[in-house]
Short mmCIF file of C-alpha atoms in Angstrom, two decimals:
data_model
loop_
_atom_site.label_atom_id
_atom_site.label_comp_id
_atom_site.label_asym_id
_atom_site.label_seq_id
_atom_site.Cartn_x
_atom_site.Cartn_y
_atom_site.Cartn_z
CA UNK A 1 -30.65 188.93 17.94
CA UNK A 2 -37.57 190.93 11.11
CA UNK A 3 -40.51 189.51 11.37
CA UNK A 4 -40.33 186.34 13.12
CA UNK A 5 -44.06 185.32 11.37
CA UNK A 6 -43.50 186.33 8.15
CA UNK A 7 -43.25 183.23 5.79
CA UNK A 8 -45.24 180.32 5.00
CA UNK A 9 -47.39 178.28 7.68
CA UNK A 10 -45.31 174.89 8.18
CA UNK A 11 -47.51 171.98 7.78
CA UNK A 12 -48.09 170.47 11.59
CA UNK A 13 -48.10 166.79 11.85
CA UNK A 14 -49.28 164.49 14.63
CA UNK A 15 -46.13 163.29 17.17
CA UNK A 16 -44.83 162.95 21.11
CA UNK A 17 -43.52 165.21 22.84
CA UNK A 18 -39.75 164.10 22.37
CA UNK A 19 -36.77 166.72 24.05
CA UNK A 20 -33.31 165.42 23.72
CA UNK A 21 -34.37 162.31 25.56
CA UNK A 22 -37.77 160.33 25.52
CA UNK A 23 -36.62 158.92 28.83
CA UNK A 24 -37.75 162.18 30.26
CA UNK A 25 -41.03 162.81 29.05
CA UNK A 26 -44.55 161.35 29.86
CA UNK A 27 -46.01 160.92 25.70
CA UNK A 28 -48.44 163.27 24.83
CA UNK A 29 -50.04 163.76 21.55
CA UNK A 30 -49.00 167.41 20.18
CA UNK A 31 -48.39 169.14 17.15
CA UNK A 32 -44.71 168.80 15.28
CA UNK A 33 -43.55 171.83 12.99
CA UNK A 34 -41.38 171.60 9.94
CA UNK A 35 -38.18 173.63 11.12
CA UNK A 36 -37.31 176.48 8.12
CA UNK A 37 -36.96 179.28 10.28
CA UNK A 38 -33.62 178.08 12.33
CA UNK A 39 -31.84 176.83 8.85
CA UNK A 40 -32.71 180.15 7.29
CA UNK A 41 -31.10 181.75 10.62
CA UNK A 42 -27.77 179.71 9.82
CA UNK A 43 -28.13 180.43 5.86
CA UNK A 44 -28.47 184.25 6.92
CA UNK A 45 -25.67 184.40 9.04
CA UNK A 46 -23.41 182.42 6.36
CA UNK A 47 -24.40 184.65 3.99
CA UNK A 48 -23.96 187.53 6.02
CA UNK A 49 -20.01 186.82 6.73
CA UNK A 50 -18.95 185.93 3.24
CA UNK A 51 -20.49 189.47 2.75
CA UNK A 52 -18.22 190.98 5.14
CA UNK A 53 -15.24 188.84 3.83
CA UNK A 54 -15.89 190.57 0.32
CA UNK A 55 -16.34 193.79 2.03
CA UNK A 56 -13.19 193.71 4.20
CA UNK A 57 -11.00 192.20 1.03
CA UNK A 58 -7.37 192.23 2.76
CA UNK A 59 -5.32 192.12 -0.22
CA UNK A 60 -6.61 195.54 -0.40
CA UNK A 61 -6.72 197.19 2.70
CA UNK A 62 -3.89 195.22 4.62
CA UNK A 63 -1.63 197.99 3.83
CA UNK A 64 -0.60 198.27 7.47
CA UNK A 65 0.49 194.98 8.46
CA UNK A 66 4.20 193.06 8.43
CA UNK A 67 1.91 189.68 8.47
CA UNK A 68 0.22 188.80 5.10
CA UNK A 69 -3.51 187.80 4.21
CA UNK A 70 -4.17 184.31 5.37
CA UNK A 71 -5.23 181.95 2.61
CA UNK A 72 -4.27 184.72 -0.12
CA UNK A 73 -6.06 182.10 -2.92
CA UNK A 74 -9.28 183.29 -1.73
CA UNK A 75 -8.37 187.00 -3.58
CA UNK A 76 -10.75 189.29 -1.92
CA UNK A 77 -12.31 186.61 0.64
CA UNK A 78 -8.78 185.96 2.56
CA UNK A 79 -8.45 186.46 6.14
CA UNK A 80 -6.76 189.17 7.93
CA UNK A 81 -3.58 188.50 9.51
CA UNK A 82 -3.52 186.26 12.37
CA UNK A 83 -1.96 189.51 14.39
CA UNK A 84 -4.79 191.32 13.70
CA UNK A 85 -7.90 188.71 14.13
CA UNK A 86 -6.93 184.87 15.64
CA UNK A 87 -10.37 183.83 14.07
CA UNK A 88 -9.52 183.66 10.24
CA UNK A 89 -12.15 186.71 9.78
CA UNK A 90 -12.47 190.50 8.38
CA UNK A 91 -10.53 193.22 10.46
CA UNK A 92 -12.47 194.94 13.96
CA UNK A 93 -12.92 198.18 11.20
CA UNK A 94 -14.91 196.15 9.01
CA UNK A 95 -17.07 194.83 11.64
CA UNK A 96 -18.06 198.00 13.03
CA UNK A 97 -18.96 199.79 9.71
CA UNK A 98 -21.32 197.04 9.53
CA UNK A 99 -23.39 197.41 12.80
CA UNK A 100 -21.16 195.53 15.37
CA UNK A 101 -22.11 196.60 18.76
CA UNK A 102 -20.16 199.29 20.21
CA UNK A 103 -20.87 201.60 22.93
CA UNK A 104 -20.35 205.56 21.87
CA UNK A 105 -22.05 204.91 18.57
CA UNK A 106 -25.26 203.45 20.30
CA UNK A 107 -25.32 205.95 22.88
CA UNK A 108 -23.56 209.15 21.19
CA UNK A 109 -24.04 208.58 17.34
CA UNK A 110 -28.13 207.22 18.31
CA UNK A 111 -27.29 204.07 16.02
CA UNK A 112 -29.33 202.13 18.03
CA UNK A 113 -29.78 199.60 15.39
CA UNK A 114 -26.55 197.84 15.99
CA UNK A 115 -27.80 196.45 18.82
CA UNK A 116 -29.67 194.18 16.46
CA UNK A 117 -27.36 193.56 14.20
CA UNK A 118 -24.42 193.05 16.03
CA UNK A 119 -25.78 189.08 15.96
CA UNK A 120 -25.75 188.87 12.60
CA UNK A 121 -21.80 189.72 12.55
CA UNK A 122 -19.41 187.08 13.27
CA UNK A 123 -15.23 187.53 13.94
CA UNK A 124 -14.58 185.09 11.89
CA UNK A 125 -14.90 181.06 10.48
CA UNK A 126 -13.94 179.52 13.95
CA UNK A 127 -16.64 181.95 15.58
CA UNK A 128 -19.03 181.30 13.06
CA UNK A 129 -18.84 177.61 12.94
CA UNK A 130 -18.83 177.08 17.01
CA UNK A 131 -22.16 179.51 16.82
CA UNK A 132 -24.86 177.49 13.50
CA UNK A 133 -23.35 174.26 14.92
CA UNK A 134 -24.87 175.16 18.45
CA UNK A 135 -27.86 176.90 17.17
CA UNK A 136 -28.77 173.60 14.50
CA UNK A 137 -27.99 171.65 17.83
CA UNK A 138 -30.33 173.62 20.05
CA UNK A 139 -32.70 175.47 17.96
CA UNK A 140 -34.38 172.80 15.07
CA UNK A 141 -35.73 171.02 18.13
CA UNK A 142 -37.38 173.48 19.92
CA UNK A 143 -38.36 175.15 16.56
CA UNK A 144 -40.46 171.84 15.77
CA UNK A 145 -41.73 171.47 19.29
CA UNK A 146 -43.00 174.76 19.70
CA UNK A 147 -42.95 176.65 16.10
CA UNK A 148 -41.33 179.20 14.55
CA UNK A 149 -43.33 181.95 15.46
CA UNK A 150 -42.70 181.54 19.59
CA UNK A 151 -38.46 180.30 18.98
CA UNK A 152 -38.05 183.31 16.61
CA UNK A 153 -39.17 185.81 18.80
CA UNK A 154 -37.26 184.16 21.93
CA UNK A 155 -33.96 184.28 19.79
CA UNK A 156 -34.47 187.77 18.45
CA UNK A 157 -35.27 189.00 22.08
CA UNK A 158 -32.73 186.89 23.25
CA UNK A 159 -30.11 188.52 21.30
CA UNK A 160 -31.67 191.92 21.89
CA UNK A 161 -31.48 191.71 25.59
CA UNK A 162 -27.64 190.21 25.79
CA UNK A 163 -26.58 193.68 23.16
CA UNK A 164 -28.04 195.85 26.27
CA UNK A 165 -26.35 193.88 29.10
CA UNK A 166 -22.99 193.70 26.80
CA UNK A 167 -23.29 197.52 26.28
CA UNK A 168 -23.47 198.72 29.63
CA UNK A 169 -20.40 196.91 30.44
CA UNK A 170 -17.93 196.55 27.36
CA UNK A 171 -17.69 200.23 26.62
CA UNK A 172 -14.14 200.52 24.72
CA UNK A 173 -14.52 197.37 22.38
CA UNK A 174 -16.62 196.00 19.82
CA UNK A 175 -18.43 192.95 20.17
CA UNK A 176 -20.20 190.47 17.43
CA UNK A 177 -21.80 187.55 17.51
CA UNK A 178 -25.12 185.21 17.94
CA UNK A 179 -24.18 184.28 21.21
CA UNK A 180 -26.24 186.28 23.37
CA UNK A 181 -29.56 184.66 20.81
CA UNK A 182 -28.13 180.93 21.27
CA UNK A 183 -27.89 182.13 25.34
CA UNK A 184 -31.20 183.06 24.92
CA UNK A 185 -32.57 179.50 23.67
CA UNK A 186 -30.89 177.47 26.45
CA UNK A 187 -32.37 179.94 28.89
CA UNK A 188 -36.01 179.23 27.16
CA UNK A 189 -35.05 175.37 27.46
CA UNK A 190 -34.48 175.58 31.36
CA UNK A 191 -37.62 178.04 32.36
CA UNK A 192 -39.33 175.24 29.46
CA UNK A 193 -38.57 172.22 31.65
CA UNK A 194 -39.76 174.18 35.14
CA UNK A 195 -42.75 175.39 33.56
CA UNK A 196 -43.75 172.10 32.61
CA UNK A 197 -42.52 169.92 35.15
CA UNK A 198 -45.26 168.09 35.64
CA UNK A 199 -45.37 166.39 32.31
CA UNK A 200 -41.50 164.98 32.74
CA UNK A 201 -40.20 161.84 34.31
CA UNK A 202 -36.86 161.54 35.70
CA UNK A 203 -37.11 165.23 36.48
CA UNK A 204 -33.74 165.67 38.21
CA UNK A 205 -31.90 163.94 35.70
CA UNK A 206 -33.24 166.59 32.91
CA UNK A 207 -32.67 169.23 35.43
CA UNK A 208 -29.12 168.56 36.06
CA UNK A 209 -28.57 167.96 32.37
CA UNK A 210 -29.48 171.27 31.27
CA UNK A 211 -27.94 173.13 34.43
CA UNK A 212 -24.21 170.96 33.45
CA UNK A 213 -24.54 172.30 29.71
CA UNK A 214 -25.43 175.75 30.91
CA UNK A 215 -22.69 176.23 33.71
CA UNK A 216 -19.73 174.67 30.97
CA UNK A 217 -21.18 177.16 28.59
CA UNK A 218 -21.02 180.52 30.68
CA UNK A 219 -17.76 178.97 32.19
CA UNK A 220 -16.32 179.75 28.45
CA UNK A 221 -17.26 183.18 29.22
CA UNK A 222 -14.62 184.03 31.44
CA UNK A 223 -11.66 183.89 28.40
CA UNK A 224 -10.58 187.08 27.30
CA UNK A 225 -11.86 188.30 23.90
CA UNK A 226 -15.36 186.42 25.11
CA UNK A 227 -18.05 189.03 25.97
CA UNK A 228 -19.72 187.30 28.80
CA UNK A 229 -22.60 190.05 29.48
CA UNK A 230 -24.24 188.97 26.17
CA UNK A 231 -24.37 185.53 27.48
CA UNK A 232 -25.67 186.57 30.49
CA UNK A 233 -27.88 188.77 29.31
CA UNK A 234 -29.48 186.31 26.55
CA UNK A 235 -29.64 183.67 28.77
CA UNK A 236 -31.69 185.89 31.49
CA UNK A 237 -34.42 186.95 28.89
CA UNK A 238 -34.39 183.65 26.97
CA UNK A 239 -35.17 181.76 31.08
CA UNK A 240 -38.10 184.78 31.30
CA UNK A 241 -39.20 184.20 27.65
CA UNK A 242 -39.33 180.60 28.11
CA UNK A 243 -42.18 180.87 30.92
CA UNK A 244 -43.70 183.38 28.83
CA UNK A 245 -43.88 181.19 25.48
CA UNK A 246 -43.17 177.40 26.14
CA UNK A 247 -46.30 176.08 27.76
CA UNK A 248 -47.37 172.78 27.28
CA UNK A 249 -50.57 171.72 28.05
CA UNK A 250 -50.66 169.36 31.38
CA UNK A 251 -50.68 165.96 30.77
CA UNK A 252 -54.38 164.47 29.97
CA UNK A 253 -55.88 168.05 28.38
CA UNK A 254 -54.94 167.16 24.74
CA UNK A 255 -57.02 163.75 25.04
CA UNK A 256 -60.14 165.14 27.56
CA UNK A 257 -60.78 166.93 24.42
CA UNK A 258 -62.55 164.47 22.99
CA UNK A 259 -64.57 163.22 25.83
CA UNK A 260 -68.58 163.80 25.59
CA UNK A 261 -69.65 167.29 25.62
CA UNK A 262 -71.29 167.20 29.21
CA UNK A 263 -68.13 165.58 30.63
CA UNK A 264 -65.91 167.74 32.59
CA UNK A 265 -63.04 168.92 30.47
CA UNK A 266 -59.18 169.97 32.10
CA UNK A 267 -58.07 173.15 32.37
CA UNK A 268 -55.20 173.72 29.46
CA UNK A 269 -52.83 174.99 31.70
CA UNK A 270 -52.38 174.58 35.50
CA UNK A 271 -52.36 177.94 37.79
CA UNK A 272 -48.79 178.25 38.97
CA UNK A 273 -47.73 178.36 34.85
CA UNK A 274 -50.36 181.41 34.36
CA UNK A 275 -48.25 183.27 37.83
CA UNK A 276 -45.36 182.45 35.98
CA UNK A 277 -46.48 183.61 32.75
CA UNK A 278 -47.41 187.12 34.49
CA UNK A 279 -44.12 187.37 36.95
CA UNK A 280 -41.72 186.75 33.83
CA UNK A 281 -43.24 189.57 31.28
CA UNK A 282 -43.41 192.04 34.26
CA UNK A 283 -40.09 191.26 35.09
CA UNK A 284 -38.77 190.88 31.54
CA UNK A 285 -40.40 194.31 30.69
CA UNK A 286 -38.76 195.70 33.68
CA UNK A 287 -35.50 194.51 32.73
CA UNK A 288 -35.27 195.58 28.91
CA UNK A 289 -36.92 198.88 29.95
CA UNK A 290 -34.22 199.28 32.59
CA UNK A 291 -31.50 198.59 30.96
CA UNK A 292 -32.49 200.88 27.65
CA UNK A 293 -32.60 203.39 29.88
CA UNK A 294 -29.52 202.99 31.81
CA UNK A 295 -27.77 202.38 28.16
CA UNK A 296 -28.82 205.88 26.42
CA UNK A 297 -28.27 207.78 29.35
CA UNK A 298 -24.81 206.58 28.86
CA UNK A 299 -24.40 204.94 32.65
CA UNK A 300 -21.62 202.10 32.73
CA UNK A 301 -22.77 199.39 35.22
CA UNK A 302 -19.00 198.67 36.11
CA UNK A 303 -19.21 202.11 38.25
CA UNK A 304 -21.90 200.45 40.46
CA UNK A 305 -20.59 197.36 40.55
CA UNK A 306 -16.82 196.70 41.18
CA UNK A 307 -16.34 193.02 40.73
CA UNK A 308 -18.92 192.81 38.05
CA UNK A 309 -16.01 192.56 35.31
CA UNK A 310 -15.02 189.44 36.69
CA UNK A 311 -18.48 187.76 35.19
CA UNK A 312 -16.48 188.02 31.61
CA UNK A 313 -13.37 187.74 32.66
CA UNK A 314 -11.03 186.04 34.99
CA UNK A 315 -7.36 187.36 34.98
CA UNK A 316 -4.70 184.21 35.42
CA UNK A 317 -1.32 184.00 35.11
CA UNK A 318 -1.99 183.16 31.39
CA UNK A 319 -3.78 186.20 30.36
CA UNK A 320 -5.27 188.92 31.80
CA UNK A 321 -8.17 191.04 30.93
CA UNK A 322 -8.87 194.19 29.72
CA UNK A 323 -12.19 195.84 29.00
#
């Protein structure tokens, strides 16, 4: 799931507040940001795969498969065999030489790093694609509502906090992927609409909205090969995150401003957002804490929890599931 601040200032400019829908706002003059930040999150992650393409180069190494490279005309950029990776991507080996998540080397080998970059990795084009179209979708807007300094360091966290959950429970495999970060915004946008509920019209329609997107989303999670727990686990510190860094002012502060100086001005904020503020960084610090803890003592959550595996993956007739 770098310094989220470091980069030029982006040049606010005057605007409403505007979400995916102006039918469910009440207007209020705030600040709009430039998004950078969010393209230069896809660019990275582009750049980052056809990196791992070059690195994995099948003609070379595919020494052990009946199947050929896919798409051989790309020499040292061609996929690995459909046998070996469904995604058109580099092999599982290639992933985890460069920092995919996987369990014994976090806890055992004290590469702690990977669970960072482990959202920088992708398995391959499909993966890739289904991940920047989602985060241009979802993160440019809230990156110009509320700045890249606050988004940045909800997707970072984001992804941070999925790598723990997926580590406790997805011991034997490797796992890759943005996922957990683009969780984490979704989370940020539901804790952002309770947090600010005051300032919305046609509150249950917005509320439903984002609950129908969520629920199809983590409802994906429960294919095989689909690590679930990062989801989970983004989406959980992304909804905590959100209280912590999406306020909005309540409706009216923004223009009391300018009212004379012995007229009575409105508080910025409204009380139940500051108890919200302070119950989601206790409970957020309790839960990374927690769970770094659990994680290098080498504990695996499935022990204590016997249908927990079920959250990632449903067995069917079609498949079934493995670790």
């Amino acid at each position: 799931m770098a310094d989220p601040e470091r980069g030029p200032p982006a040049k606010p400019r005057p605007t409403n507040y505007n979400y995916n829908s102006n039918q469910y706002y009440v207007g209020t003059s705030e600040t709009q940001w430039t998004s950078w930040l969010i393209p230069m999150f896809v660019v990275a992650n582009v750049v980052v795969f056809i990196v791992a393409m070059s690195i994995n180069n099948c003609p070379k190494h595919n020494l052990g498969f009946d199947d050929k490279c896919v798409a051989k005309f790309l020499g040292r950029f061609s996929f690995e065999p459909l046998s070996e990776n469904p995604l058109f991507g580099p092999s599982s080996d290639t992933l985890e030489k460069l920092g995919a998540l996987k369990w014994f080397k976090v806890v055992h080998g004290h590469q702690g790093w990977r669970l960072f970059t482990c959202m920088w990795l992708h398995a391959g084009v499909i993966h890739l694609l289904a991940n920047m179209l989602s985060l241009v979708f979802i993160g440019i807007r809230l990156e110009q509502q509320f700045g890249f300094v606050r988004v940045g360091i909800i997707y970072l966290l984001s992804g941070f906090g999925g790598s723990i959950l997926s580590a406790l429970f997805i011991q034997n495999n490797i796992s890759v992927g943005a996922s957990g970060a683009l969780f984490g915004l979704l989370g940020a946008m539901l804790s952002e609409l309770i947090t600010n509920w005051s300032i919305y019209t046609n509150k249950a329609a917005a509320l439903l909205t984002l609950i129908v997107i969520i629920a199809i989303n983590l409802a994906v999670g429960i294919l095989p090969h689909v690590d679930n727990f990062a989801h989970i686990g983004g989406f959980l510190s992304g909804f905590l995150l959100g209280f912590i860094f999406l306020l909005r002012p309540q409706f009216g502060w923004i223009e009391s401003r300018n009212l004379p100086a012995n007229a009575r001005v409105k508080s910025k904020h409204k009380p139940y957002q500051y108890v919200l503020v302070l119950v989601a960084s206790a409970l957020l610090i309790a839960g990374l804490t927690t769970g770094l803890v659990l994680l290098f003592k080498g504990d695996n959550l499935n022990k204590h929890c016997s249908w927990c595996h079920y959250l990632s993956c449903v067995p069917t007739s079609k498949w079934k599931c493995g670790n």
